[in-house]
Amino acid sequence: MKIAKNTVVSVNYKLSDAQNNLIEDGAQPMVYLHGGYENTLPKIEEELDGKDVGYTSTIQIEPDDAFGDYDPNLVKVEDRKRLPEPIEVGMQFEGMAEGGDDEPVIFTVTEIADDKVVLDGNHPLAGMALRFELSVIDVREATAEEVAHGHVHGAHGHHGHAHDEIEDSEPGDHFRSQPLQ
């Protein structure tokens, strides 16, 4: 079966930067619903469209087609007392970028120093050209439910639809704890 809209594609992959430094070894295959559902990068879908099981390729994706350029305006320093304790590097919070639109941004704690915390709203791979080694290992028709929901269910896909309610901590506090799945 060829990869086309509304097929579920399983791909073994390795992700490196443009200098071939390994970022992720793809221990588990990437399984996504093909056809513009934003389950993977559009350039990956473009590369795999119309291909069969066994197809392999290495592609490089520039920042504009991956996670965008690094934006120094998305880095901010906040008073530690504004954030919940205990606070650790790597924790993530949803907040609003200063001067940005009304879209919330996920900020990652990158540094903690005494009474200040550095929060970075850039994707960890922002500003990087990415090299993907791809190998298609399975293609199947998506179920009607997968197409309706816009993502894969089952092995390596999405399980259920529990979306936790997130409460604001204090009035006026624009940070909320945001567990990412």
Short mmCIF file of N, CA and C in Angstrom, two decimals:
data_model
loop_
_atom_site.label_atom_id
_atom_site.label_comp_id
_atom_site.label_asym_id
_atom_site.label_seq_id
_atom_site.Cartn_x
_atom_site.Cartn_y
_atom_site.Cartn_z
N MET A 1 0.85 -1.18 0.00
CA MET A 1 0.00 0.00 0.00
C MET A 1 0.89 1.24 0.00
N LYS A 2 0.54 2.20 -0.81
CA LYS A 2 1.29 3.44 -0.91
C LYS A 2 0.80 4.44 0.15
N ILE A 3 1.72 5.27 0.60
CA ILE A 3 1.38 6.32 1.55
C ILE A 3 0.55 7.37 0.83
N ALA A 4 -0.62 7.65 1.39
CA ALA A 4 -1.54 8.64 0.83
C ALA A 4 -2.36 9.23 1.97
N LYS A 5 -3.19 10.22 1.65
CA LYS A 5 -4.05 10.82 2.67
C LYS A 5 -4.87 9.73 3.36
N ASN A 6 -4.98 9.84 4.68
CA ASN A 6 -5.74 8.92 5.52
C ASN A 6 -5.14 7.52 5.59
N THR A 7 -3.81 7.45 5.50
CA THR A 7 -3.12 6.20 5.83
C THR A 7 -2.33 6.44 7.11
N VAL A 8 -2.15 5.36 7.86
CA VAL A 8 -1.33 5.41 9.07
C VAL A 8 0.04 4.89 8.67
N VAL A 9 1.06 5.71 8.92
CA VAL A 9 2.42 5.41 8.50
C VAL A 9 3.28 5.17 9.73
N SER A 10 4.06 4.09 9.70
CA SER A 10 5.04 3.80 10.74
C SER A 10 6.42 3.95 10.12
N VAL A 11 7.25 4.76 10.76
CA VAL A 11 8.56 5.10 10.21
C VAL A 11 9.62 4.96 11.29
N ASN A 12 10.66 4.18 11.00
CA ASN A 12 11.85 4.22 11.85
C ASN A 12 12.61 5.48 11.45
N TYR A 13 13.20 6.16 12.44
CA TYR A 13 13.90 7.40 12.12
C TYR A 13 15.06 7.63 13.06
N LYS A 14 15.99 8.44 12.59
CA LYS A 14 17.04 9.01 13.42
C LYS A 14 17.02 10.49 13.12
N LEU A 15 17.14 11.28 14.17
CA LEU A 15 17.13 12.73 14.04
C LEU A 15 18.49 13.26 14.46
N SER A 16 19.11 14.03 13.56
CA SER A 16 20.41 14.65 13.83
C SER A 16 20.34 16.12 13.46
N ASP A 17 21.34 16.87 13.90
CA ASP A 17 21.45 18.25 13.43
C ASP A 17 22.18 18.25 12.09
N ALA A 18 22.38 19.41 11.53
CA ALA A 18 22.99 19.52 10.20
C ALA A 18 24.44 19.03 10.18
N GLN A 19 25.09 18.97 11.36
CA GLN A 19 26.46 18.47 11.45
C GLN A 19 26.49 16.97 11.76
N ASN A 20 25.32 16.35 11.70
CA ASN A 20 25.15 14.91 11.93
C ASN A 20 25.38 14.49 13.38
N ASN A 21 25.18 15.42 14.32
CA ASN A 21 25.21 15.08 15.74
C ASN A 21 23.83 14.54 16.11
N LEU A 22 23.81 13.31 16.64
CA LEU A 22 22.55 12.64 16.95
C LEU A 22 21.77 13.40 18.02
N ILE A 23 20.49 13.65 17.73
CA ILE A 23 19.58 14.30 18.68
C ILE A 23 18.65 13.26 19.29
N GLU A 24 18.11 12.38 18.44
CA GLU A 24 17.18 11.35 18.90
C GLU A 24 17.36 10.12 18.03
N ASP A 25 17.46 8.96 18.68
CA ASP A 25 17.72 7.73 17.91
C ASP A 25 16.47 7.01 17.46
N GLY A 26 15.30 7.54 17.78
CA GLY A 26 14.06 6.93 17.32
C GLY A 26 13.90 5.49 17.79
N ALA A 27 14.10 5.25 19.08
CA ALA A 27 13.99 3.90 19.64
C ALA A 27 12.62 3.29 19.34
N GLN A 28 11.59 4.12 19.32
CA GLN A 28 10.24 3.69 18.93
C GLN A 28 9.94 4.30 17.57
N PRO A 29 9.25 3.58 16.70
CA PRO A 29 8.90 4.18 15.41
C PRO A 29 7.97 5.37 15.60
N MET A 30 8.04 6.29 14.67
CA MET A 30 7.08 7.39 14.62
C MET A 30 5.87 6.85 13.85
N VAL A 31 4.70 6.96 14.44
CA VAL A 31 3.47 6.50 13.80
C VAL A 31 2.55 7.70 13.70
N TYR A 32 2.14 8.02 12.47
CA TYR A 32 1.33 9.22 12.30
C TYR A 32 0.26 9.01 11.23
N LEU A 33 -0.77 9.87 11.30
CA LEU A 33 -1.83 9.88 10.31
C LEU A 33 -1.40 10.83 9.20
N HIS A 34 -1.24 10.29 8.00
CA HIS A 34 -0.74 11.05 6.85
C HIS A 34 -1.87 11.83 6.19
N GLY A 35 -1.55 13.05 5.77
CA GLY A 35 -2.54 13.80 5.00
C GLY A 35 -2.82 15.19 5.53
N GLY A 36 -1.85 15.84 6.13
CA GLY A 36 -2.05 17.23 6.55
C GLY A 36 -2.71 17.39 7.89
N TYR A 37 -2.60 16.38 8.76
CA TYR A 37 -3.21 16.47 10.10
C TYR A 37 -2.27 17.06 11.14
N GLU A 38 -1.09 17.53 10.69
CA GLU A 38 -0.09 18.15 11.56
C GLU A 38 0.40 17.18 12.63
N ASN A 39 0.50 15.88 12.28
CA ASN A 39 1.03 14.88 13.20
C ASN A 39 2.52 14.70 13.03
N THR A 40 3.10 15.27 11.98
CA THR A 40 4.53 15.29 11.75
C THR A 40 4.84 16.53 10.92
N LEU A 41 6.10 16.79 10.67
CA LEU A 41 6.47 17.97 9.89
C LEU A 41 5.99 17.82 8.44
N PRO A 42 5.46 18.89 7.85
CA PRO A 42 4.99 18.82 6.47
C PRO A 42 6.05 18.32 5.48
N LYS A 43 7.32 18.67 5.69
CA LYS A 43 8.37 18.22 4.76
C LYS A 43 8.57 16.71 4.84
N ILE A 44 8.31 16.11 6.00
CA ILE A 44 8.39 14.65 6.12
C ILE A 44 7.23 14.03 5.32
N GLU A 45 6.03 14.57 5.50
CA GLU A 45 4.88 14.07 4.74
C GLU A 45 5.13 14.20 3.24
N GLU A 46 5.67 15.35 2.83
CA GLU A 46 5.95 15.59 1.42
C GLU A 46 6.93 14.54 0.88
N GLU A 47 7.97 14.23 1.66
CA GLU A 47 8.97 13.25 1.25
C GLU A 47 8.38 11.85 1.13
N LEU A 48 7.47 11.49 2.04
CA LEU A 48 6.96 10.12 2.09
C LEU A 48 5.71 9.89 1.24
N ASP A 49 5.06 10.95 0.80
CA ASP A 49 3.83 10.81 0.04
C ASP A 49 4.04 9.95 -1.20
N GLY A 50 3.20 8.93 -1.36
CA GLY A 50 3.27 8.05 -2.52
C GLY A 50 4.29 6.93 -2.41
N LYS A 51 5.00 6.85 -1.29
CA LYS A 51 6.03 5.81 -1.12
C LYS A 51 5.43 4.56 -0.48
N ASP A 52 6.21 3.46 -0.53
CA ASP A 52 5.80 2.15 0.00
C ASP A 52 6.66 1.75 1.19
N VAL A 53 6.22 0.67 1.85
CA VAL A 53 7.04 0.03 2.89
C VAL A 53 8.40 -0.29 2.27
N GLY A 54 9.46 -0.03 3.03
CA GLY A 54 10.82 -0.30 2.56
C GLY A 54 11.51 0.95 2.02
N TYR A 55 10.76 2.02 1.76
CA TYR A 55 11.36 3.26 1.27
C TYR A 55 12.25 3.86 2.35
N THR A 56 13.46 4.27 1.98
CA THR A 56 14.36 4.94 2.91
C THR A 56 14.84 6.24 2.28
N SER A 57 15.11 7.20 3.12
CA SER A 57 15.56 8.50 2.65
C SER A 57 16.20 9.26 3.80
N THR A 58 17.10 10.17 3.46
CA THR A 58 17.63 11.12 4.43
C THR A 58 17.30 12.50 3.90
N ILE A 59 16.62 13.29 4.72
CA ILE A 59 16.26 14.65 4.30
C ILE A 59 16.74 15.64 5.34
N GLN A 60 17.05 16.83 4.87
CA GLN A 60 17.39 17.92 5.78
C GLN A 60 16.29 18.95 5.71
N ILE A 61 15.84 19.38 6.87
CA ILE A 61 14.75 20.35 6.95
C ILE A 61 15.29 21.61 7.63
N GLU A 62 15.16 22.72 6.97
CA GLU A 62 15.65 24.00 7.50
C GLU A 62 14.70 24.51 8.59
N PRO A 63 15.19 25.40 9.47
CA PRO A 63 14.37 25.87 10.59
C PRO A 63 12.99 26.39 10.19
N ASP A 64 12.90 27.12 9.08
CA ASP A 64 11.60 27.66 8.66
C ASP A 64 10.56 26.58 8.42
N ASP A 65 11.01 25.38 8.04
CA ASP A 65 10.10 24.28 7.77
C ASP A 65 10.05 23.28 8.92
N ALA A 66 10.74 23.59 10.02
CA ALA A 66 10.75 22.70 11.19
C ALA A 66 10.13 23.45 12.38
N PHE A 67 10.97 23.96 13.28
CA PHE A 67 10.46 24.59 14.49
C PHE A 67 10.74 26.08 14.55
N GLY A 68 11.05 26.66 13.39
CA GLY A 68 11.24 28.11 13.30
C GLY A 68 12.61 28.56 13.79
N ASP A 69 12.84 29.85 13.62
CA ASP A 69 14.08 30.45 14.10
C ASP A 69 14.00 30.65 15.60
N TYR A 70 15.17 30.70 16.25
CA TYR A 70 15.22 30.96 17.68
C TYR A 70 14.85 32.42 17.90
N ASP A 71 13.90 32.67 18.79
CA ASP A 71 13.41 34.02 19.07
C ASP A 71 13.83 34.44 20.47
N PRO A 72 14.83 35.34 20.58
CA PRO A 72 15.28 35.77 21.92
C PRO A 72 14.18 36.47 22.71
N ASN A 73 13.14 36.97 22.03
CA ASN A 73 12.03 37.61 22.74
C ASN A 73 11.18 36.62 23.51
N LEU A 74 11.37 35.33 23.26
CA LEU A 74 10.61 34.31 23.99
C LEU A 74 11.35 33.81 25.24
N VAL A 75 12.45 34.48 25.58
CA VAL A 75 13.19 34.15 26.81
C VAL A 75 12.90 35.25 27.81
N LYS A 76 12.48 34.84 29.01
CA LYS A 76 12.20 35.83 30.03
C LYS A 76 12.68 35.36 31.38
N VAL A 77 12.95 36.33 32.24
CA VAL A 77 13.39 36.07 33.60
C VAL A 77 12.25 36.47 34.52
N GLU A 78 11.85 35.54 35.38
CA GLU A 78 10.74 35.80 36.30
C GLU A 78 11.20 35.63 37.74
N ASP A 79 10.50 36.30 38.64
CA ASP A 79 10.76 36.09 40.06
C ASP A 79 10.36 34.67 40.42
N ARG A 80 11.21 33.99 41.15
CA ARG A 80 10.96 32.60 41.53
C ARG A 80 9.65 32.46 42.30
N LYS A 81 9.31 33.46 43.10
CA LYS A 81 8.10 33.38 43.93
C LYS A 81 6.82 33.34 43.10
N ARG A 82 6.89 33.71 41.81
CA ARG A 82 5.71 33.67 40.93
C ARG A 82 5.42 32.26 40.45
N LEU A 83 6.36 31.34 40.64
CA LEU A 83 6.23 29.98 40.13
C LEU A 83 6.06 29.00 41.28
N PRO A 84 5.43 27.87 41.01
CA PRO A 84 5.20 26.89 42.09
C PRO A 84 6.50 26.23 42.55
N GLU A 85 6.51 25.82 43.77
CA GLU A 85 7.65 25.08 44.32
C GLU A 85 7.25 23.63 44.48
N PRO A 86 8.13 22.69 44.38
CA PRO A 86 9.53 22.88 44.01
C PRO A 86 9.65 23.14 42.51
N ILE A 87 10.62 23.96 42.14
CA ILE A 87 10.85 24.29 40.73
C ILE A 87 12.14 23.62 40.28
N GLU A 88 12.14 23.05 39.09
CA GLU A 88 13.32 22.35 38.57
C GLU A 88 13.54 22.71 37.11
N VAL A 89 14.81 22.69 36.69
CA VAL A 89 15.14 22.88 35.28
C VAL A 89 14.44 21.77 34.49
N GLY A 90 13.82 22.16 33.38
CA GLY A 90 13.09 21.21 32.54
C GLY A 90 11.59 21.26 32.73
N MET A 91 11.13 21.82 33.86
CA MET A 91 9.68 21.95 34.06
C MET A 91 9.11 22.87 33.00
N GLN A 92 7.84 22.67 32.66
CA GLN A 92 7.22 23.47 31.63
C GLN A 92 5.94 24.11 32.14
N PHE A 93 5.70 25.34 31.64
CA PHE A 93 4.54 26.11 32.02
C PHE A 93 3.93 26.74 30.79
N GLU A 94 2.62 26.89 30.80
CA GLU A 94 1.95 27.60 29.73
C GLU A 94 1.83 29.05 30.14
N GLY A 95 2.12 29.95 29.22
CA GLY A 95 2.02 31.37 29.51
C GLY A 95 1.84 32.17 28.24
N MET A 96 1.83 33.46 28.37
CA MET A 96 1.67 34.34 27.23
C MET A 96 3.00 35.04 26.97
N ALA A 97 3.38 35.10 25.70
CA ALA A 97 4.60 35.82 25.33
C ALA A 97 4.32 37.31 25.39
N GLU A 98 5.30 38.08 25.86
CA GLU A 98 5.13 39.52 25.93
C GLU A 98 5.06 40.09 24.53
N GLY A 99 4.05 40.90 24.29
CA GLY A 99 3.90 41.53 22.98
C GLY A 99 3.46 40.56 21.89
N GLY A 100 3.18 39.32 22.28
CA GLY A 100 2.77 38.32 21.30
C GLY A 100 1.27 38.38 21.05
N ASP A 101 0.80 37.44 20.26
CA ASP A 101 -0.64 37.36 20.02
C ASP A 101 -1.29 36.66 21.21
N ASP A 102 -2.51 36.26 21.03
CA ASP A 102 -3.23 35.65 22.15
C ASP A 102 -3.00 34.15 22.26
N GLU A 103 -2.06 33.61 21.50
CA GLU A 103 -1.76 32.18 21.55
C GLU A 103 -0.86 31.88 22.76
N PRO A 104 -1.23 30.93 23.60
CA PRO A 104 -0.35 30.57 24.71
C PRO A 104 0.93 29.91 24.20
N VAL A 105 1.99 30.05 24.98
CA VAL A 105 3.30 29.50 24.66
C VAL A 105 3.70 28.57 25.79
N ILE A 106 4.37 27.47 25.46
CA ILE A 106 4.92 26.59 26.50
C ILE A 106 6.33 27.08 26.81
N PHE A 107 6.56 27.46 28.05
CA PHE A 107 7.88 27.92 28.50
C PHE A 107 8.55 26.80 29.28
N THR A 108 9.84 26.60 29.03
CA THR A 108 10.63 25.60 29.73
C THR A 108 11.60 26.31 30.66
N VAL A 109 11.69 25.83 31.90
CA VAL A 109 12.66 26.37 32.85
C VAL A 109 14.04 25.92 32.39
N THR A 110 14.93 26.89 32.08
CA THR A 110 16.27 26.56 31.61
C THR A 110 17.35 26.86 32.64
N GLU A 111 17.08 27.79 33.56
CA GLU A 111 18.04 28.12 34.62
C GLU A 111 17.28 28.57 35.85
N ILE A 112 17.89 28.28 37.02
CA ILE A 112 17.35 28.75 38.30
C ILE A 112 18.52 29.34 39.07
N ALA A 113 18.37 30.59 39.49
CA ALA A 113 19.43 31.24 40.26
C ALA A 113 18.79 32.02 41.39
N ASP A 114 19.01 31.57 42.60
CA ASP A 114 18.49 32.22 43.79
C ASP A 114 17.01 32.57 43.63
N ASP A 115 16.70 33.84 43.41
CA ASP A 115 15.29 34.26 43.36
C ASP A 115 14.78 34.49 41.95
N LYS A 116 15.56 34.10 40.94
CA LYS A 116 15.15 34.30 39.54
C LYS A 116 15.11 32.97 38.80
N VAL A 117 14.20 32.89 37.81
CA VAL A 117 14.05 31.70 36.97
C VAL A 117 14.04 32.15 35.52
N VAL A 118 14.84 31.47 34.68
CA VAL A 118 14.85 31.77 33.25
C VAL A 118 13.89 30.81 32.56
N LEU A 119 12.95 31.38 31.79
CA LEU A 119 11.95 30.62 31.05
C LEU A 119 12.17 30.85 29.56
N ASP A 120 12.19 29.77 28.79
CA ASP A 120 12.42 29.86 27.36
C ASP A 120 11.19 29.31 26.63
N GLY A 121 10.55 30.14 25.83
CA GLY A 121 9.36 29.75 25.09
C GLY A 121 9.66 29.20 23.71
N ASN A 122 10.94 29.10 23.35
CA ASN A 122 11.31 28.51 22.06
C ASN A 122 11.22 26.99 22.14
N HIS A 123 10.88 26.37 21.03
CA HIS A 123 10.96 24.91 20.96
C HIS A 123 12.43 24.55 21.13
N PRO A 124 12.76 23.43 21.80
CA PRO A 124 14.17 23.07 22.00
C PRO A 124 14.95 22.93 20.69
N LEU A 125 14.28 22.68 19.58
CA LEU A 125 14.97 22.52 18.29
C LEU A 125 14.83 23.76 17.40
N ALA A 126 14.32 24.86 17.95
CA ALA A 126 14.19 26.09 17.18
C ALA A 126 15.57 26.56 16.72
N GLY A 127 15.61 27.07 15.50
CA GLY A 127 16.84 27.61 14.95
C GLY A 127 17.78 26.57 14.38
N MET A 128 17.39 25.31 14.41
CA MET A 128 18.27 24.23 13.95
C MET A 128 17.77 23.64 12.63
N ALA A 129 18.71 23.39 11.73
CA ALA A 129 18.41 22.57 10.56
C ALA A 129 18.47 21.12 11.06
N LEU A 130 17.49 20.33 10.66
CA LEU A 130 17.36 18.96 11.17
C LEU A 130 17.52 17.96 10.04
N ARG A 131 18.23 16.88 10.33
CA ARG A 131 18.43 15.81 9.35
C ARG A 131 17.70 14.57 9.86
N PHE A 132 16.79 14.07 9.05
CA PHE A 132 16.01 12.88 9.38
C PHE A 132 16.42 11.73 8.47
N GLU A 133 16.79 10.61 9.07
CA GLU A 133 16.96 9.36 8.33
C GLU A 133 15.65 8.61 8.52
N LEU A 134 14.95 8.34 7.43
CA LEU A 134 13.61 7.76 7.48
C LEU A 134 13.59 6.40 6.81
N SER A 135 12.85 5.47 7.39
CA SER A 135 12.66 4.15 6.79
C SER A 135 11.22 3.71 7.07
N VAL A 136 10.41 3.61 6.02
CA VAL A 136 9.00 3.25 6.16
C VAL A 136 8.90 1.76 6.48
N ILE A 137 8.26 1.43 7.61
CA ILE A 137 8.14 0.02 8.02
C ILE A 137 6.71 -0.51 7.93
N ASP A 138 5.71 0.39 7.86
CA ASP A 138 4.33 -0.08 7.74
C ASP A 138 3.45 1.05 7.22
N VAL A 139 2.45 0.67 6.43
CA VAL A 139 1.43 1.60 5.94
C VAL A 139 0.10 0.84 5.99
N ARG A 140 -0.92 1.47 6.56
CA ARG A 140 -2.24 0.85 6.59
C ARG A 140 -3.29 1.94 6.44
N GLU A 141 -4.50 1.51 6.06
CA GLU A 141 -5.62 2.45 6.00
C GLU A 141 -5.94 2.91 7.42
N ALA A 142 -6.23 4.19 7.57
CA ALA A 142 -6.67 4.70 8.86
C ALA A 142 -8.11 4.27 9.10
N THR A 143 -8.47 4.10 10.35
CA THR A 143 -9.87 3.81 10.68
C THR A 143 -10.68 5.10 10.56
N ALA A 144 -11.99 4.96 10.46
CA ALA A 144 -12.86 6.13 10.40
C ALA A 144 -12.70 6.99 11.64
N GLU A 145 -12.52 6.34 12.79
CA GLU A 145 -12.34 7.07 14.05
C GLU A 145 -11.04 7.87 14.03
N GLU A 146 -9.95 7.27 13.54
CA GLU A 146 -8.67 7.98 13.46
C GLU A 146 -8.79 9.20 12.56
N VAL A 147 -9.44 9.05 11.42
CA VAL A 147 -9.62 10.16 10.50
C VAL A 147 -10.48 11.25 11.17
N ALA A 148 -11.55 10.85 11.83
CA ALA A 148 -12.43 11.82 12.50
C ALA A 148 -11.68 12.59 13.59
N HIS A 149 -10.81 11.89 14.33
CA HIS A 149 -10.08 12.53 15.41
C HIS A 149 -8.80 13.21 14.94
N GLY A 150 -8.33 12.87 13.74
CA GLY A 150 -7.15 13.52 13.18
C GLY A 150 -5.83 13.02 13.72
N HIS A 151 -5.85 11.81 14.33
CA HIS A 151 -4.61 11.22 14.83
C HIS A 151 -4.75 9.71 14.98
N VAL A 152 -3.62 9.04 15.14
CA VAL A 152 -3.59 7.58 15.24
C VAL A 152 -4.01 7.14 16.63
N HIS A 153 -4.72 6.04 16.70
CA HIS A 153 -5.06 5.39 17.97
C HIS A 153 -4.28 4.08 18.05
N GLY A 154 -4.10 3.58 19.27
CA GLY A 154 -3.44 2.27 19.42
C GLY A 154 -1.95 2.39 19.59
N ALA A 155 -1.22 1.35 19.18
CA ALA A 155 0.22 1.26 19.41
C ALA A 155 0.93 2.50 18.90
N HIS A 156 1.65 3.16 19.78
CA HIS A 156 2.46 4.35 19.51
C HIS A 156 1.61 5.55 19.09
N GLY A 157 0.31 5.41 19.14
CA GLY A 157 -0.57 6.53 18.81
C GLY A 157 -1.17 7.09 20.08
N HIS A 158 -2.29 7.76 19.94
CA HIS A 158 -2.96 8.43 21.05
C HIS A 158 -3.94 7.46 21.72
N HIS A 159 -3.97 7.44 23.03
CA HIS A 159 -4.90 6.58 23.77
C HIS A 159 -5.88 7.47 24.53
N GLY A 160 -7.14 7.41 24.17
CA GLY A 160 -8.16 8.14 24.92
C GLY A 160 -8.13 9.63 24.67
N HIS A 161 -9.01 10.32 25.36
CA HIS A 161 -9.13 11.76 25.15
C HIS A 161 -9.25 12.50 26.47
N ALA A 162 -8.54 12.07 27.49
CA ALA A 162 -8.60 12.76 28.77
C ALA A 162 -7.79 14.05 28.66
N HIS A 163 -8.46 15.16 28.76
CA HIS A 163 -7.79 16.45 28.75
C HIS A 163 -8.00 17.07 30.12
N ASP A 164 -6.92 17.17 30.88
CA ASP A 164 -7.02 17.67 32.24
C ASP A 164 -7.35 19.15 32.25
N GLU A 165 -8.21 19.52 33.16
CA GLU A 165 -8.49 20.93 33.38
C GLU A 165 -7.31 21.51 34.13
N ILE A 166 -6.93 22.71 33.76
CA ILE A 166 -5.80 23.37 34.41
C ILE A 166 -6.33 24.62 35.08
N GLU A 167 -6.04 24.75 36.34
CA GLU A 167 -6.54 25.89 37.08
C GLU A 167 -5.45 26.94 37.21
N ASP A 168 -5.86 28.22 37.18
CA ASP A 168 -4.91 29.31 37.43
C ASP A 168 -4.55 29.27 38.90
N SER A 169 -3.27 29.59 39.21
CA SER A 169 -2.85 29.54 40.59
C SER A 169 -3.36 30.75 41.37
N GLU A 170 -2.90 31.94 41.04
CA GLU A 170 -3.34 33.13 41.75
C GLU A 170 -3.96 34.10 40.76
N PRO A 171 -4.85 34.96 41.22
CA PRO A 171 -5.39 35.96 40.30
C PRO A 171 -4.25 36.77 39.70
N GLY A 172 -4.30 36.97 38.39
CA GLY A 172 -3.27 37.76 37.73
C GLY A 172 -2.03 36.97 37.36
N ASP A 173 -1.89 35.76 37.86
CA ASP A 173 -0.72 34.95 37.52
C ASP A 173 -0.97 34.30 36.18
N HIS A 174 -0.13 34.61 35.19
CA HIS A 174 -0.37 34.11 33.83
C HIS A 174 0.37 32.81 33.53
N PHE A 175 0.90 32.15 34.56
CA PHE A 175 1.54 30.86 34.34
C PHE A 175 0.65 29.76 34.90
N ARG A 176 0.58 28.67 34.14
CA ARG A 176 -0.17 27.52 34.62
C ARG A 176 0.69 26.29 34.38
N SER A 177 0.67 25.38 35.29
CA SER A 177 1.40 24.12 35.10
C SER A 177 0.78 23.40 33.93
N GLN A 178 1.59 22.92 33.03
CA GLN A 178 1.09 22.28 31.81
C GLN A 178 1.81 20.96 31.58
N PRO A 179 1.26 19.85 32.06
CA PRO A 179 1.91 18.57 31.77
C PRO A 179 1.79 18.26 30.29
N LEU A 180 2.90 17.95 29.66
CA LEU A 180 2.89 17.61 28.24
C LEU A 180 2.92 16.12 28.08
N GLN A 181 2.16 15.61 27.11
CA GLN A 181 2.10 14.17 26.88
C GLN A 181 2.96 13.79 25.72
#
